[in-house]
PDB file of C-alpha atoms in Angstrom:
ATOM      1  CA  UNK A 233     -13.184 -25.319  -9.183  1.00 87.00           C
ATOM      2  CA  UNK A 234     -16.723 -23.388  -8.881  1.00 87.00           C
ATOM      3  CA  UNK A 235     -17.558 -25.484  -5.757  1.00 87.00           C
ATOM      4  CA  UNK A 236     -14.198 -24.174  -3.917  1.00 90.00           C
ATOM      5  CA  UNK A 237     -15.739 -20.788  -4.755  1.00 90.00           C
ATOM      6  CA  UNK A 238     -13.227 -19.865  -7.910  1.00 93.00           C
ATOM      7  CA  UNK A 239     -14.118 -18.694 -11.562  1.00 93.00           C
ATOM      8  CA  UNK A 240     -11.510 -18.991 -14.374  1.00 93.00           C
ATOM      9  CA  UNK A 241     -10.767 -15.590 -15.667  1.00 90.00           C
ATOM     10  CA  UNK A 242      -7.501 -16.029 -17.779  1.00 88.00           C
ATOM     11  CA  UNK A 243      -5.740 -13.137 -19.126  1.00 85.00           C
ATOM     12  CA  UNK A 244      -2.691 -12.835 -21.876  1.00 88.00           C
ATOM     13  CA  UNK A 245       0.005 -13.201 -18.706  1.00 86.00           C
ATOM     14  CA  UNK A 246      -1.426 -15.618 -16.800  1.00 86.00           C
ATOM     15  CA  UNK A 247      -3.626 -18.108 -19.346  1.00 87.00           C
ATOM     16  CA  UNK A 248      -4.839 -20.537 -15.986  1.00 89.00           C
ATOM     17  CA  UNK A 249      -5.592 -17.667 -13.335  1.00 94.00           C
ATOM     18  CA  UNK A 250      -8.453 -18.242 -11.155  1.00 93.00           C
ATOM     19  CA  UNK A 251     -10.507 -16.103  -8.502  1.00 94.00           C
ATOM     20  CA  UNK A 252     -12.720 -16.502  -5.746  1.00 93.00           C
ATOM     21  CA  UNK A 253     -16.047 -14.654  -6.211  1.00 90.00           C
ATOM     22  CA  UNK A 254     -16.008 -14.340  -2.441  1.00 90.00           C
ATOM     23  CA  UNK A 255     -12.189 -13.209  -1.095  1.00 91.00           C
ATOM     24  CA  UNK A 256     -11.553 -12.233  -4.464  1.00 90.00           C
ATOM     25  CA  UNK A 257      -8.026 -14.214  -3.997  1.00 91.00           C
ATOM     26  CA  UNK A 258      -5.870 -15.268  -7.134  1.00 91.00           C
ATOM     27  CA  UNK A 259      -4.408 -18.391  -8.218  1.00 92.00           C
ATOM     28  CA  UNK A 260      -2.481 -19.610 -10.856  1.00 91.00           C
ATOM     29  CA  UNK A 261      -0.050 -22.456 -12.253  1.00 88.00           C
ATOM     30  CA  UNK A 262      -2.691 -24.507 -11.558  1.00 90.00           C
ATOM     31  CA  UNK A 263      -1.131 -28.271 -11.765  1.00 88.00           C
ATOM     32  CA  UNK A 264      -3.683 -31.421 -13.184  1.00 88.00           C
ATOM     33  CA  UNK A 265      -3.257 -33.115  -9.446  1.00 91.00           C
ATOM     34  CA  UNK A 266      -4.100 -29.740  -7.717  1.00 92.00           C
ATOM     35  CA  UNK A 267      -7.525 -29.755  -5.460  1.00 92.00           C
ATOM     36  CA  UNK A 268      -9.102 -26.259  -5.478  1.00 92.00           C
ATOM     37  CA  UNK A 269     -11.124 -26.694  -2.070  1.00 89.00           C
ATOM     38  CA  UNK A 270      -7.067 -27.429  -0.612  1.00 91.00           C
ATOM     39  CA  UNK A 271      -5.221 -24.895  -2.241  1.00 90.00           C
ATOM     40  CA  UNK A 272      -8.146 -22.202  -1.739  1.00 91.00           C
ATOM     41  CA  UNK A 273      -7.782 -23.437   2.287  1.00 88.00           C
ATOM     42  CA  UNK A 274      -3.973 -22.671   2.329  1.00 88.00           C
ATOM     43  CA  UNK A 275      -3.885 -19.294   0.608  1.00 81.00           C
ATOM     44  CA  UNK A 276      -6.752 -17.740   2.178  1.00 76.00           C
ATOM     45  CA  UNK A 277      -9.302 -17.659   4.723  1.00 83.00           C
ATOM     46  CA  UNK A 278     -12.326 -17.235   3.223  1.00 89.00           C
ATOM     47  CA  UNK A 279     -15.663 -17.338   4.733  1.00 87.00           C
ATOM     48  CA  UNK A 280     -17.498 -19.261   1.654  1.00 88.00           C
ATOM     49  CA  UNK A 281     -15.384 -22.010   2.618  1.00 88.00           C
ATOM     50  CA  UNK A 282     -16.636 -22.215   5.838  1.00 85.00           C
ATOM     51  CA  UNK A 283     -20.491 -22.022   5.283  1.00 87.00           C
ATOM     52  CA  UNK A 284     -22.040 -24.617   7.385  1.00 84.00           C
ATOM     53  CA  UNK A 285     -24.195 -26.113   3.826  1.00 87.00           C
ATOM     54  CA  UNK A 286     -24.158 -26.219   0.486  1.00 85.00           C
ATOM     55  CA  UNK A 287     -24.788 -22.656  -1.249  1.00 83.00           C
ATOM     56  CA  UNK A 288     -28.256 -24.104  -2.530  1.00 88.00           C
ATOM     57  CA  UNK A 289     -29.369 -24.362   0.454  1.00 92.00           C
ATOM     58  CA  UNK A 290     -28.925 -20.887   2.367  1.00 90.00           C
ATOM     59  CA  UNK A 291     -32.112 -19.174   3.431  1.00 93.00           C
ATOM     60  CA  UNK A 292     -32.602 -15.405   1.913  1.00 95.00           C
ATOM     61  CA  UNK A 293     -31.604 -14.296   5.138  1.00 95.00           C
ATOM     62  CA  UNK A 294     -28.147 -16.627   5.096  1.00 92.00           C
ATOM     63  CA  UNK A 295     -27.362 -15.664   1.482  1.00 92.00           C
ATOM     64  CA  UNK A 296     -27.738 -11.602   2.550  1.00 95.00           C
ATOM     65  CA  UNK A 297     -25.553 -11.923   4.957  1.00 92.00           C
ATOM     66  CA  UNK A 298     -23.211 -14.012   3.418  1.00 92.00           C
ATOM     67  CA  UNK A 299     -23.548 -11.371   0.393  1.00 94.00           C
ATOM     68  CA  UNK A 300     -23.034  -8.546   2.910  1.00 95.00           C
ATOM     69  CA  UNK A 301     -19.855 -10.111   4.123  1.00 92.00           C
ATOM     70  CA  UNK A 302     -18.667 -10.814   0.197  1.00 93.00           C
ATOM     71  CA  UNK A 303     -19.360  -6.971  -0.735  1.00 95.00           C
ATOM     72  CA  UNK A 304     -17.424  -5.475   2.682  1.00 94.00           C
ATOM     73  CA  UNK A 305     -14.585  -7.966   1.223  1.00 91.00           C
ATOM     74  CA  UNK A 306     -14.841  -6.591  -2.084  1.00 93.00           C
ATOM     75  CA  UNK A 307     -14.873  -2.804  -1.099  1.00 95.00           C
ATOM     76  CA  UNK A 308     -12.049  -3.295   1.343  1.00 94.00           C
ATOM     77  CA  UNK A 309      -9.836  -4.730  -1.318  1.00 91.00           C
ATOM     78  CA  UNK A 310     -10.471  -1.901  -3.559  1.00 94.00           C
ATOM     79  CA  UNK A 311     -10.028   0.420  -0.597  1.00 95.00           C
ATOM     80  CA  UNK A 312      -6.651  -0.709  -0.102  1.00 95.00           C
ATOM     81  CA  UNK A 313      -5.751  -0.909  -3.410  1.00 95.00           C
ATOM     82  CA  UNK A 314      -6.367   2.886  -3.867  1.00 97.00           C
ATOM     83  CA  UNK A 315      -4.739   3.714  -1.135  1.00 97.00           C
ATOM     84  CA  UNK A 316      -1.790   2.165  -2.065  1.00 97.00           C
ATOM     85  CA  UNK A 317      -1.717   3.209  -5.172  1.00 97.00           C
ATOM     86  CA  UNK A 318      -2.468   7.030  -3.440  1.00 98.00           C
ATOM     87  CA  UNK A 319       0.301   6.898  -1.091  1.00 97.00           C
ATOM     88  CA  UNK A 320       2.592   5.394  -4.147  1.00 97.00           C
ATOM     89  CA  UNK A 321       1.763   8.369  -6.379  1.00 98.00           C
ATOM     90  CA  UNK A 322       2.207  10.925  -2.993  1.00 97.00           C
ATOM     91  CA  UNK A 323       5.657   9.684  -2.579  1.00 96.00           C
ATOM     92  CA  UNK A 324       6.541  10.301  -5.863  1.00 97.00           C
ATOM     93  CA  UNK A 325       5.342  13.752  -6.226  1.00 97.00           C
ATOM     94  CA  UNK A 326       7.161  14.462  -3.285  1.00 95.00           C
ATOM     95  CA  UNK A 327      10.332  13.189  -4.280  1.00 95.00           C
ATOM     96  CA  UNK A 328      10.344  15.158  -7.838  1.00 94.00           C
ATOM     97  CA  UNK A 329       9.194  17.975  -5.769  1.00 93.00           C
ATOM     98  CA  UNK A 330      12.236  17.661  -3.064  1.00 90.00           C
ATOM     99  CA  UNK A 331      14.532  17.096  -6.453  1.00 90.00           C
ATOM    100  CA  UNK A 332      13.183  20.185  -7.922  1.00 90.00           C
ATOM    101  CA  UNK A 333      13.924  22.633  -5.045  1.00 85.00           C
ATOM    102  CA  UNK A 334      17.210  20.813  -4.329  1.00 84.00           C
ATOM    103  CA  UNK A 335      18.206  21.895  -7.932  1.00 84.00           C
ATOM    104  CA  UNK A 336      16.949  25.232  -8.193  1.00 83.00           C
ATOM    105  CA  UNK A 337      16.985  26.433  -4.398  1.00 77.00           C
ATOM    106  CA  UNK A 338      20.235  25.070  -2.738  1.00 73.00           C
ATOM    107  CA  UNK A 339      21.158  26.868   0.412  1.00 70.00           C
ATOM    108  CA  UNK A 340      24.119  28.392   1.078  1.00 72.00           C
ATOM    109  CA  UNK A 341      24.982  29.629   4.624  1.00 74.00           C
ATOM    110  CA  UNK A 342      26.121  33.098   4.934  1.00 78.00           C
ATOM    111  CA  UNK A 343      30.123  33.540   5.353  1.00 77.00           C
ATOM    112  CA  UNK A 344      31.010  35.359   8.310  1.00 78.00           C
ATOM    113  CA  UNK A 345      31.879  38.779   8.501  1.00 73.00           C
ATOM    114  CA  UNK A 346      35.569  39.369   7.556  1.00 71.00           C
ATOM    115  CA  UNK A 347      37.345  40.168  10.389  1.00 69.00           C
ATOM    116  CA  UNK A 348      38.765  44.677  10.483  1.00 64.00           C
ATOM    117  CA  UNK A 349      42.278  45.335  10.329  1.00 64.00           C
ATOM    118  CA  UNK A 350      41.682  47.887  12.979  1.00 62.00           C
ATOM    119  CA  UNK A 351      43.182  46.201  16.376  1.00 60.00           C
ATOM    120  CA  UNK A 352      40.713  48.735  18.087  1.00 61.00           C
ATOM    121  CA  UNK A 353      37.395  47.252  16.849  1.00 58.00           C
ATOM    122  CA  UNK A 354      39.176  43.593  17.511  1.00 56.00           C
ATOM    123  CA  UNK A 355      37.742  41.885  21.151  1.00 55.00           C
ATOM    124  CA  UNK A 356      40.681  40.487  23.083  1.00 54.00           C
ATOM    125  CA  UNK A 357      40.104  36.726  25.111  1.00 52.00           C
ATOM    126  CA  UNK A 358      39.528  38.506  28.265  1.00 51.00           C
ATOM    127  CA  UNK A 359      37.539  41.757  27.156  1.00 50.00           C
ATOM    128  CA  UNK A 360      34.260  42.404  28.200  1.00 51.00           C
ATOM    129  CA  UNK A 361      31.906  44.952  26.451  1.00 51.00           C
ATOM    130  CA  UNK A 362      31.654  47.493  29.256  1.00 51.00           C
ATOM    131  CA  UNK A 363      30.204  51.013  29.065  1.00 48.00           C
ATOM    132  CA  UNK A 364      32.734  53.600  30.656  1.00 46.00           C
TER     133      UNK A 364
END
């Protein structure tokens, strides 16, 4: 499993979970036939899977930027994550804050004026107002 790039880290949920250090990608119900280099392939494209040698052998310079392109993985993930979980906790303040107005603030339109019983202050169809 550590040459396909994962590391066991089991939890009390999920007792056979395994990440990549790389893509930081998650699997689990791990089967005793299963071939971690094939099932990391067709979850995930990740770029330790596609390094031209074996991790020994990288130069300093191959291993930065290999390291560079593991940390931009790692800080988008967490990026999105907190975003998500932003935008989750925005909608829901907005929606007890909509509830909360609804409740205490409901609109009511004004009625309309009630009409006189004076005929004289009544418009007919064909009336226009006209100074005389």
């Amino acid at each position: 499993m550590a040459k396909a790039g994962f590391i066991h880290c089991p939890n009390v949920n999920e007792p056979d979970v395994a990440k990549c250090f790389f893509c930081l990608l998650e699997l689990e119900g791990w089967e005793q036939n299963d071939d971690p280099w094939e099932e990391h392939t067709k979850h995930h494209t990740c770029d330790f899977l596609s390094l031209p040698k074996n991790f020994e052998d990288l130069t300093m310079e191959e291993y930065y930027m290999l390291e560079m392109t593991r940390l931009r993985t790692f800080i988008c993930k967490i990026g999105r994550r907190i975003i998500n979980s932003f935008e989750e906790e925005v909608a829901t303040t907005r929606k007890h804050l909509v509830d909360y107005f609804v409740s205490k603030h409901q609109y009511t339109p004004p009625l309309p004026l009630p009409l006189s019983d004076d005929p004289s202050t009544q418009h007919s169809e064909g009336s226009h107002c006209q100074s005389k």
